[in-house]
Structures are given as structure tokens and as C-alpha cells.
Amino acid sequence: LKPKYKRYFEHRVAKLIYHYTFEGRDIEVTEEMKVTISATYVMLTFGMREYLNPLFKRIIIYPDIYYSSQNENYHKGEFNPRMESVVFSWKHFKEGIDITNDNLNLGLHEFTHAFHIYALKSDKATFVLFNESLQNLFRVVSKPEVKQRLVASGFLRDYAYENQFEFVAVLLEYFFESPDEFKSKFPSIFLKVKHMINFNERYFISSVA
């Protein structure tokens, strides 16, 4: 980031840490956890004027896979609107960041779910733009020839095709972890995702080729 936008980024990370409650379950919440989780959220929403999400108030951290009473299953992470919480296994959250070539990023995935659901309800400009861009994206990828080419390419992991929510969350993981490959293989879809989160790297990133 350019120096000006580094300050913006740091300000937003600090705002996130102040705004949301971080709770550990069988693990002590550290500054590293707060900063890393908040920075992942800020990365996803950096192009957006309104970025705080009122659908959750707490970020809950477990050391590893945990049992969720919501659907009586084991999870690595989830967005739980009823509990107003985003929940992570710290082990898998960290792997999502440390392993940069697998297109798996638990933080991006769960925060996208929370953002997507709020965008369906909100009348704020940022979220309306996200939702309208998303509907436009769905119209494109639902065309038989586009969908067939996308599935046949094997570019996205199979989980992307579970439902619309998983599709969007997986797209955002790929957008940040494999942008060059994504842009090369599916430029029109890449641009729609970029527009959806108002991600203008030429504006705030130094030396963009």
C-alpha cells in the first residue's frame, strides 16, 4: 500500500479491534490474533466506505476444530448470526494465511459469508453495490456456456458449487490468493468480483504493473 493507505489500513484494524469483542475458548486471545483477524477483515473490505458489519459483535477463537451446537457438527469456522458471532479455529485461520498457494483462507471465507448476508438486508450504499454487483455476477455465471467452462476448468474447488453463499466465499478466497491466475483464466468474472468489493489496486497500491 502507498503510505497514505497504510495509515488508513492501520486505522481500520485498530477500529475493528476496538469495535468487536474477541473471546477465546480454551485459548488465550493474543494481540497477534486480534491484529491478524482484523487485518484479514480489513483486506476484504478495504475498498468499501462502510465496512463495519452489525450482524456480529463477537469474534470467538478456538485452538483447533470445535463442535458447533448450531448444526451439531465439527467446524473450522462459521458465521453464526443467531449468536452474533464469527467463529474460527486459530490453527486453520493461521494456515489460511501462512499457506499462500492453496486458495484456502478461512478468515476471508467466513467474513465474506457475514458480509454477503448483511448485503442482502442493508440499504447502505456499500452493501447495495455489493449485492447489485453480486446479482450481476450470478447472471453471468448462470449462463450455461459460462458455468460449463468454469466447472470444466477445475479452477475453483468443488465446494464452490454447494450454493450461492459458498460460491461467493470461495471466489473471494481465489481473488486474493491467486489474482493473476484468476484474471488470466476468467477475466470477466475477476472484474465483477473486483467491482463487487470496490477493490481498486491502481488507486491505493504502490507500483501496480
Coordinates of N, CA and C in Angstrom, one line a residue:
L1 N 0.8 -1.2 0.0 CA 0.0 0.0 0.0 C 0.9 1.3 0.0
K2 N 0.4 2.3 -0.6 CA 1.0 3.6 -0.5 C 0.9 4.1 0.9
P3 N 1.9 4.9 1.4 CA 1.9 5.3 2.8 C 0.6 5.8 3.3
K4 N -0.1 6.6 2.5 CA -1.4 7.2 3.0 C -2.4 6.1 3.3
Y5 N -2.4 5.0 2.4 CA -3.3 4.0 2.6 C -2.9 2.9 3.7
K6 N -1.6 2.9 3.9 CA -1.1 2.1 5.1 C -1.7 2.7 6.3
R7 N -1.7 4.0 6.5 CA -2.3 4.6 7.6 C -3.8 4.3 7.7
Y8 N -4.5 4.4 6.6 CA -5.9 4.0 6.5 C -6.1 2.6 7.0
F9 N -5.3 1.7 6.5 CA -5.4 0.3 6.8 C -5.2 0.1 8.3
E10 N -4.1 0.7 8.9 CA -3.9 0.5 10.3 C -5.0 1.1 11.1
H11 N -5.6 2.2 10.7 CA -6.7 2.8 11.4 C -7.9 1.9 11.5
R12 N -8.1 1.2 10.3 CA -9.3 0.3 10.3 C -9.0 -0.9 11.2
V13 N -7.8 -1.4 11.1 CA -7.5 -2.6 12.0 C -7.8 -2.2 13.5
A14 N -7.3 -1.0 13.9 CA -7.5 -0.6 15.2 C -9.0 -0.4 15.6
K15 N -9.7 0.1 14.6 CA -11.2 0.3 14.8 C -11.9 -1.1 15.0
L16 N -11.4 -2.0 14.2 CA -12.0 -3.4 14.3 C -11.8 -4.0 15.7
I17 N -10.5 -3.8 16.1 CA -10.1 -4.4 17.5 C -11.0 -3.7 18.6
Y18 N -11.2 -2.4 18.4 CA -12.0 -1.7 19.4 C -13.5 -2.1 19.3
H19 N -14.0 -2.3 18.1 CA -15.4 -2.4 17.8 C -16.0 -3.8 18.2
Y20 N -15.2 -4.8 17.9 CA -15.6 -6.2 18.2 C -15.0 -6.8 19.4
T21 N -15.7 -7.7 20.1 CA -15.2 -8.4 21.2 C -14.5 -9.7 20.8
F22 N -13.3 -9.9 21.2 CA -12.6 -11.1 20.9 C -12.6 -12.1 22.1
E23 N -13.1 -13.3 21.9 CA -13.2 -14.2 23.1 C -12.5 -15.5 22.7
G24 N -11.7 -16.0 23.6 CA -11.0 -17.3 23.4 C -11.8 -18.4 24.1
R25 N -11.8 -19.6 23.5 CA -12.3 -20.8 24.1 C -11.2 -21.8 24.2
D26 N -10.8 -22.1 25.4 CA -9.6 -22.9 25.7 C -8.3 -22.4 25.0
I27 N -8.3 -21.1 24.8 CA -7.1 -20.5 24.3 C -7.1 -19.0 24.7
E28 N -5.9 -18.5 25.0 CA -5.7 -17.1 25.3 C -5.7 -16.3 24.1
V29 N -6.5 -15.2 24.0 CA -6.5 -14.3 22.9 C -5.3 -13.4 23.0
T30 N -4.5 -13.4 22.0 CA -3.3 -12.6 21.9 C -3.5 -11.4 21.0
E31 N -2.5 -10.4 21.1 CA -2.6 -9.3 20.2 C -2.4 -9.8 18.7
E32 N -1.6 -10.8 18.5 CA -1.4 -11.3 17.2 C -2.7 -11.8 16.6
M33 N -3.5 -12.5 17.4 CA -4.8 -13.0 16.9 C -5.7 -11.8 16.5
K34 N -5.8 -10.8 17.4 CA -6.6 -9.6 17.2 C -6.2 -8.9 15.9
V35 N -4.9 -8.7 15.8 CA -4.4 -7.9 14.6 C -4.6 -8.7 13.3
T36 N -4.2 -10.0 13.4 CA -4.3 -10.8 12.1 C -5.7 -11.0 11.7
I37 N -6.6 -11.3 12.6 CA -8.0 -11.5 12.2 C -8.6 -10.2 11.7
S38 N -8.3 -9.1 12.4 CA -8.8 -7.8 12.0 C -8.2 -7.4 10.6
A39 N -7.0 -7.6 10.4 CA -6.3 -7.2 9.1 C -6.9 -8.0 7.9
T40 N -7.3 -9.3 8.2 CA -7.9 -10.1 7.1 C -9.3 -9.5 6.8
Y41 N -10.0 -9.0 7.8 CA -11.3 -8.4 7.5 C -11.1 -7.1 6.8
V42 N -10.1 -6.3 7.2 CA -9.9 -5.0 6.5 C -9.4 -5.2 5.1
M43 N -8.6 -6.3 4.8 CA -8.2 -6.6 3.4 C -9.4 -6.8 2.5
L44 N -10.4 -7.6 3.0 CA -11.6 -7.9 2.3 C -12.4 -6.6 2.0
T45 N -12.5 -5.7 3.0 CA -13.4 -4.6 2.9 C -12.7 -3.2 2.6
F46 N -11.4 -3.3 2.3 CA -10.6 -2.0 2.2 C -11.2 -1.0 1.2
G47 N -11.8 -1.5 0.1 CA -12.3 -0.6 -0.9 C -13.7 0.0 -0.5
M48 N -14.2 -0.4 0.6 CA -15.6 0.0 0.9 C -15.6 1.1 1.9
R49 N -16.5 2.1 1.7 CA -16.6 3.2 2.6 C -17.2 2.7 4.0
E50 N -18.2 1.9 3.9 CA -18.8 1.4 5.1 C -18.4 -0.1 5.2
Y51 N -17.7 -0.4 6.3 CA -17.1 -1.7 6.4 C -17.5 -2.5 7.7
L52 N -18.0 -1.8 8.7 CA -18.4 -2.5 9.9 C -19.7 -3.2 9.7
N53 N -19.7 -4.4 10.2 CA -20.9 -5.3 10.0 C -21.6 -5.5 11.3
P54 N -22.9 -5.0 11.4 CA -23.6 -5.1 12.7 C -24.2 -6.5 12.9
L55 N -24.1 -7.4 12.0 CA -24.7 -8.7 12.2 C -23.9 -9.6 13.2
F56 N -22.6 -9.1 13.5 CA -21.9 -9.8 14.5 C -21.2 -8.8 15.4
K57 N -21.1 -9.2 16.7 CA -20.5 -8.4 17.7 C -19.3 -9.1 18.3
R58 N -19.1 -10.4 18.1 CA -18.1 -11.1 18.8 C -17.3 -11.9 17.7
I59 N -16.0 -12.1 18.0 CA -15.2 -13.0 17.2 C -14.6 -14.0 18.2
I60 N -15.1 -15.3 18.1 CA -14.7 -16.3 19.0 C -13.6 -17.2 18.4
I61 N -12.6 -17.5 19.2 CA -11.5 -18.2 18.7 C -11.3 -19.5 19.5
Y62 N -11.2 -20.6 18.8 CA -10.9 -21.9 19.4 C -9.5 -22.3 18.9
P63 N -8.8 -23.2 19.7 CA -7.4 -23.5 19.3 C -7.4 -24.4 18.0
D64 N -8.5 -25.2 17.8 CA -8.5 -26.2 16.7 C -10.0 -26.4 16.3
I65 N -10.2 -27.4 15.5 CA -11.6 -27.7 15.1 C -12.5 -27.9 16.4
Y66 N -13.7 -27.4 16.3 CA -14.6 -27.3 17.5 C -15.9 -27.8 17.1
Y67 N -16.7 -28.2 18.2 CA -18.1 -28.7 18.0 C -19.0 -27.5 18.0
S68 N -19.9 -27.4 17.0 CA -20.9 -26.3 16.9 C -22.2 -26.8 17.3
S69 N -22.9 -26.2 18.3 CA -24.2 -26.6 18.7 C -25.3 -26.2 17.7
Q70 N -24.9 -25.2 16.8 CA -25.9 -24.7 15.8 C -26.4 -25.8 14.9
N71 N -25.4 -26.6 14.4 CA -25.9 -27.7 13.5 C -25.3 -29.0 13.9
E72 N -24.8 -29.1 15.2 CA -24.4 -30.3 15.8 C -23.3 -31.0 14.9
N73 N -22.3 -30.2 14.6 CA -21.2 -30.7 13.7 C -19.9 -30.1 14.1
Y74 N -18.8 -30.6 13.6 CA -17.5 -30.1 13.9 C -17.1 -29.1 12.8
H75 N -16.5 -28.0 13.2 CA -16.2 -26.9 12.3 C -14.8 -26.4 12.4
K76 N -14.3 -25.8 11.3 CA -13.1 -25.0 11.4 C -13.4 -23.5 11.6
G77 N -14.6 -23.1 11.2 CA -15.0 -21.7 11.3 C -16.5 -21.6 10.9
E78 N -17.1 -20.5 11.3 CA -18.5 -20.3 10.9 C -18.9 -18.9 11.2
F79 N -19.9 -18.4 10.5 CA -20.6 -17.2 10.8 C -22.0 -17.6 11.4
N80 N -22.2 -17.2 12.7 CA -23.4 -17.6 13.4 C -24.2 -16.3 13.7
P81 N -25.2 -16.0 12.8 CA -25.9 -14.7 13.1 C -26.8 -14.8 14.3
R82 N -27.3 -15.9 14.7 CA -28.1 -16.0 15.9 C -27.3 -15.7 17.1
M83 N -26.1 -16.1 17.1 CA -25.2 -15.8 18.3 C -24.4 -14.5 18.1
E84 N -24.7 -13.8 16.9 CA -24.0 -12.6 16.6 C -22.5 -12.8 16.7
S85 N -22.0 -13.9 16.1 CA -20.6 -14.3 16.2 C -20.0 -14.8 14.9
V86 N -18.7 -14.5 14.7 CA -17.9 -15.2 13.7 C -16.9 -16.0 14.5
V87 N -16.8 -17.3 14.2 CA -16.0 -18.2 15.0 C -14.9 -18.8 14.1
F88 N -13.7 -19.0 14.7 CA -12.6 -19.5 14.0 C -11.8 -20.6 14.8
S89 N -11.3 -21.6 14.2 CA -10.2 -22.4 14.7 C -8.9 -21.6 14.4
W90 N -8.2 -21.2 15.4 CA -7.0 -20.4 15.2 C -6.0 -21.2 14.3
K91 N -5.9 -22.5 14.6 CA -5.0 -23.3 13.7 C -5.3 -23.2 12.3
H92 N -6.5 -23.3 11.9 CA -6.9 -23.2 10.5 C -7.0 -21.8 9.9
F93 N -7.3 -20.8 10.8 CA -7.2 -19.5 10.4 C -5.7 -19.1 10.0
K94 N -4.8 -19.5 10.8 CA -3.4 -19.3 10.6 C -2.9 -20.0 9.3
E95 N -3.3 -21.2 9.1 CA -3.0 -21.9 7.9 C -3.5 -21.2 6.7
G96 N -4.6 -20.6 6.8 CA -5.2 -19.9 5.6 C -4.3 -18.7 5.2
I97 N -3.6 -18.2 6.1 CA -2.7 -17.0 5.8 C -1.3 -17.5 5.5
D98 N -0.8 -18.5 6.3 CA 0.6 -19.0 6.1 C 0.8 -19.7 4.8
I99 N -0.2 -20.5 4.4 CA -0.1 -21.3 3.1 C -0.8 -20.4 2.0
T100 N 0.0 -19.9 1.1 CA -0.5 -18.8 0.2 C -0.8 -19.4 -1.2
N101 N -0.7 -20.7 -1.4 CA -0.9 -21.2 -2.8 C -2.0 -22.2 -2.8
D102 N -2.9 -22.3 -1.8 CA -3.9 -23.3 -1.9 C -5.3 -22.8 -2.0
N103 N -5.4 -21.5 -2.1 CA -6.8 -20.8 -2.3 C -7.7 -21.2 -1.1
L104 N -7.2 -21.4 0.0 CA -8.0 -21.7 1.2 C -7.6 -20.6 2.2
N105 N -8.6 -19.8 2.6 CA -8.4 -18.7 3.6 C -9.6 -18.6 4.4
L106 N -9.6 -19.3 5.6 CA -10.7 -19.4 6.5 C -11.3 -18.0 6.8
G107 N -10.4 -17.1 7.1 CA -10.9 -15.7 7.5 C -11.6 -15.0 6.4
L108 N -11.1 -15.0 5.2 CA -11.8 -14.4 4.1 C -13.1 -15.1 3.9
H109 N -13.1 -16.4 4.0 CA -14.3 -17.2 3.7 C -15.5 -16.8 4.6
E110 N -15.2 -16.9 5.9 CA -16.3 -16.6 6.9 C -16.7 -15.1 6.9
F111 N -15.8 -14.2 6.8 CA -16.1 -12.8 6.8 C -16.9 -12.5 5.5
T112 N -16.7 -13.2 4.4 CA -17.5 -13.0 3.2 C -18.9 -13.4 3.4
H113 N -19.1 -14.6 4.1 CA -20.4 -15.0 4.4 C -21.2 -13.9 5.2
A114 N -20.5 -13.4 6.2 CA -21.2 -12.4 7.1 C -21.5 -11.1 6.2
F115 N -20.6 -10.7 5.4 CA -20.8 -9.5 4.5 C -21.9 -9.8 3.5
H116 N -21.9 -10.9 2.9 CA -22.9 -11.3 1.9 C -24.3 -11.2 2.6
I117 N -24.5 -11.8 3.7 CA -25.8 -11.9 4.4 C -26.3 -10.5 4.7
Y118 N -25.3 -9.6 5.2 CA -25.7 -8.3 5.6 C -26.1 -7.5 4.3
A119 N -25.4 -7.7 3.2 CA -25.7 -7.0 2.0 C -27.1 -7.3 1.5
L120 N -27.6 -8.4 1.8 CA -29.0 -8.8 1.4 C -30.0 -8.0 2.1
K121 N -29.6 -7.4 3.3 CA -30.6 -6.7 4.2 C -30.4 -5.2 4.2
S122 N -29.2 -4.7 3.9 CA -28.8 -3.4 4.1 C -29.2 -2.4 3.0
D123 N -29.6 -1.2 3.3 CA -29.8 -0.2 2.3 C -28.7 0.8 2.2
K124 N -27.5 0.5 2.9 CA -26.4 1.4 2.8 C -25.7 1.2 1.5
A125 N -25.1 2.3 0.9 CA -24.6 2.3 -0.5 C -23.6 1.2 -0.7
T126 N -22.7 1.0 0.2 CA -21.6 0.0 0.1 C -22.2 -1.4 -0.1
F127 N -23.2 -1.7 0.7 CA -23.8 -3.1 0.7 C -24.7 -3.3 -0.5
V128 N -25.4 -2.2 -0.9 CA -26.2 -2.2 -2.1 C -25.4 -2.5 -3.3
L129 N -24.2 -1.8 -3.4 CA -23.3 -2.0 -4.5 C -22.8 -3.5 -4.5
F130 N -22.5 -4.0 -3.4 CA -22.0 -5.4 -3.3 C -23.1 -6.3 -3.8
N131 N -24.3 -6.1 -3.3 CA -25.4 -7.0 -3.7 C -25.8 -6.9 -5.2
E132 N -25.8 -5.7 -5.7 CA -26.1 -5.5 -7.1 C -25.1 -6.1 -8.0
S133 N -23.8 -5.9 -7.6 CA -22.7 -6.5 -8.4 C -22.8 -8.0 -8.3
L134 N -23.2 -8.5 -7.2 CA -23.3 -9.9 -7.0 C -24.4 -10.5 -7.9
Q135 N -25.5 -9.9 -7.9 CA -26.6 -10.4 -8.8 C -26.2 -10.4 -10.2
N136 N -25.4 -9.3 -10.6 CA -24.9 -9.3 -12.0 C -23.9 -10.4 -12.2
L137 N -23.1 -10.7 -11.3 CA -22.2 -11.9 -11.4 C -22.9 -13.2 -11.5
F138 N -24.0 -13.4 -10.7 CA -24.8 -14.6 -10.8 C -25.4 -14.8 -12.2
R139 N -25.9 -13.6 -12.7 CA -26.5 -13.7 -14.1 C -25.5 -14.2 -15.1
V140 N -24.2 -13.7 -15.0 CA -23.2 -14.1 -15.9 C -22.8 -15.6 -15.7
V141 N -22.6 -16.0 -14.5 CA -22.1 -17.4 -14.3 C -23.2 -18.4 -14.4
S142 N -24.5 -18.0 -14.4 CA -25.6 -18.9 -14.6 C -25.8 -19.2 -16.1
K143 N -25.2 -18.5 -17.0 CA -25.3 -18.8 -18.4 C -24.7 -20.2 -18.6
P144 N -25.4 -21.1 -19.3 CA -24.9 -22.5 -19.4 C -23.4 -22.6 -19.9
E145 N -23.1 -21.8 -20.9 CA -21.8 -21.9 -21.5 C -20.7 -21.4 -20.6
V146 N -21.0 -20.4 -19.8 CA -20.0 -19.9 -18.8 C -19.9 -20.8 -17.6
K147 N -21.0 -21.3 -17.1 CA -20.9 -22.3 -16.0 C -20.2 -23.5 -16.4
Q148 N -20.5 -24.0 -17.6 CA -19.9 -25.3 -18.1 C -18.3 -25.1 -18.2
R149 N -17.9 -23.9 -18.7 CA -16.5 -23.7 -18.8 C -15.8 -23.5 -17.5
L150 N -16.5 -22.9 -16.5 CA -16.0 -22.7 -15.2 C -15.8 -24.1 -14.5
V151 N -16.8 -24.9 -14.5 CA -16.8 -26.2 -13.9 C -15.7 -27.1 -14.5
A152 N -15.7 -27.1 -15.9 CA -14.8 -28.0 -16.6 C -13.4 -27.6 -16.4
S153 N -13.1 -26.3 -16.1 CA -11.7 -25.8 -15.9 C -11.1 -26.4 -14.6
G154 N -12.0 -26.8 -13.7 CA -11.5 -27.2 -12.4 C -10.8 -26.2 -11.6
F155 N -10.9 -24.9 -12.0 CA -10.2 -23.8 -11.4 C -10.7 -23.7 -9.9
L156 N -12.0 -23.6 -9.7 CA -12.5 -23.5 -8.3 C -12.7 -24.8 -7.7
R157 N -12.4 -25.0 -6.4 CA -12.7 -26.2 -5.8 C -14.2 -26.6 -5.7
D158 N -14.5 -27.8 -5.7 CA -15.9 -28.3 -5.8 C -16.8 -27.6 -4.8
Y159 N -16.3 -27.3 -3.6 CA -17.2 -26.7 -2.6 C -17.8 -25.4 -3.0
A160 N -17.2 -24.8 -4.0 CA -17.8 -23.5 -4.5 C -19.2 -23.7 -5.1
Y161 N -19.5 -24.9 -5.5 CA -20.8 -25.1 -6.2 C -21.9 -25.7 -5.3
E162 N -21.6 -25.6 -4.0 CA -22.6 -26.1 -3.0 C -23.8 -25.2 -3.0
N163 N -23.6 -23.9 -3.0 CA -24.7 -22.9 -3.1 C -24.2 -21.6 -3.4
Q164 N -25.0 -20.6 -3.5 CA -24.5 -19.2 -3.9 C -23.6 -18.6 -2.8
F165 N -23.9 -18.9 -1.5 CA -23.1 -18.3 -0.5 C -21.7 -18.9 -0.5
E166 N -21.6 -20.2 -0.7 CA -20.2 -20.8 -0.8 C -19.5 -20.4 -2.1
F167 N -20.2 -20.2 -3.1 CA -19.6 -19.8 -4.4 C -19.0 -18.4 -4.2
V168 N -19.7 -17.5 -3.6 CA -19.1 -16.1 -3.4 C -17.9 -16.2 -2.4
A169 N -18.0 -16.9 -1.3 CA -16.9 -17.0 -0.4 C -15.7 -17.6 -1.0
V170 N -15.8 -18.6 -1.8 CA -14.7 -19.3 -2.5 C -14.1 -18.3 -3.5
L171 N -15.0 -17.6 -4.3 CA -14.4 -16.6 -5.2 C -13.5 -15.6 -4.6
L172 N -13.9 -15.1 -3.4 CA -13.1 -14.1 -2.7 C -11.8 -14.7 -2.2
E173 N -11.8 -16.0 -1.8 CA -10.5 -16.6 -1.5 C -9.6 -16.6 -2.7
Y174 N -10.1 -17.0 -3.8 CA -9.3 -17.1 -5.0 C -8.8 -15.7 -5.5
F175 N -9.7 -14.8 -5.3 CA -9.4 -13.4 -5.8 C -8.2 -12.9 -5.1
F176 N -8.1 -13.1 -3.8 CA -6.9 -12.6 -3.0 C -5.7 -13.6 -3.0
E177 N -5.9 -14.9 -3.2 CA -4.8 -15.8 -3.1 C -4.2 -16.1 -4.5
S178 N -5.0 -16.0 -5.6 CA -4.5 -16.3 -6.9 C -5.0 -15.3 -7.9
P179 N -4.7 -14.0 -7.7 CA -5.3 -13.0 -8.6 C -4.9 -13.1 -10.0
D180 N -3.6 -13.4 -10.2 CA -3.1 -13.4 -11.6 C -3.7 -14.5 -12.4
E181 N -3.8 -15.7 -11.8 CA -4.3 -16.9 -12.5 C -5.8 -16.6 -12.7
F182 N -6.5 -16.1 -11.7 CA -8.0 -15.8 -11.8 C -8.2 -14.8 -13.0
K183 N -7.4 -13.8 -13.0 CA -7.6 -12.7 -14.0 C -7.3 -13.3 -15.4
S184 N -6.3 -14.2 -15.5 CA -5.9 -14.7 -16.8 C -7.0 -15.7 -17.3
K185 N -7.5 -16.5 -16.4 CA -8.5 -17.6 -16.9 C -9.9 -17.1 -17.0
F186 N -10.3 -16.2 -16.1 CA -11.7 -15.7 -16.2 C -11.8 -14.2 -15.9
P187 N -11.3 -13.5 -16.9 CA -11.1 -12.0 -16.7 C -12.5 -11.3 -16.4
S188 N -13.5 -11.7 -17.0 CA -14.8 -11.0 -16.8 C -15.3 -11.3 -15.4
I189 N -15.2 -12.5 -14.9 CA -15.6 -12.8 -13.5 C -14.7 -12.1 -12.5
F190 N -13.4 -12.1 -12.8 CA -12.5 -11.4 -11.9 C -12.9 -9.9 -11.8
L191 N -13.2 -9.3 -12.9 CA -13.5 -7.9 -12.8 C -14.8 -7.6 -12.1
K192 N -15.8 -8.6 -12.2 CA -17.0 -8.4 -11.5 C -16.8 -8.6 -9.9
V193 N -15.9 -9.5 -9.6 CA -15.6 -9.6 -8.1 C -14.9 -8.4 -7.6
K194 N -14.0 -7.9 -8.4 CA -13.2 -6.6 -8.1 C -14.2 -5.5 -7.9
H195 N -15.2 -5.4 -8.8 CA -16.2 -4.3 -8.7 C -17.1 -4.5 -7.5
M196 N -17.4 -5.7 -7.2 CA -18.2 -6.1 -6.0 C -17.7 -5.5 -4.7
I197 N -16.4 -5.6 -4.5 CA -15.8 -5.1 -3.3 C -15.0 -3.8 -3.5
N198 N -15.3 -3.2 -4.6 CA -14.7 -1.8 -5.0 C -13.2 -1.8 -4.7
F199 N -12.5 -2.9 -5.2 CA -11.1 -3.1 -5.0 C -10.3 -2.5 -6.1
N200 N -9.8 -1.3 -5.9 CA -9.0 -0.5 -7.0 C -7.6 -0.5 -6.6
E201 N -6.8 -1.5 -7.0 CA -5.4 -1.6 -6.6 C -4.6 -0.5 -7.2
R202 N -5.0 0.0 -8.4 CA -4.2 1.1 -9.0 C -4.3 2.4 -8.2
Y203 N -5.3 2.5 -7.4 CA -5.5 3.7 -6.6 C -4.7 3.7 -5.3
F204 N -4.7 2.5 -4.6 CA -4.1 2.5 -3.3 C -2.9 1.6 -3.1
I205 N -2.4 0.9 -4.2 CA -1.2 0.1 -4.0 C -0.1 0.6 -4.9
S206 N 1.1 0.7 -4.3 CA 2.2 1.2 -5.0 C 2.7 0.3 -6.1
S207 N 3.2 0.9 -7.2 CA 3.8 0.1 -8.3 C 3.0 -1.0 -8.8
V208 N 1.8 -0.8 -9.1 CA 1.0 -1.9 -9.7 C 1.3 -1.9 -11.2
A209 N 1.6 -3.1 -11.7 CA 2.0 -3.3 -13.1 C 0.8 -3.1 -14.0

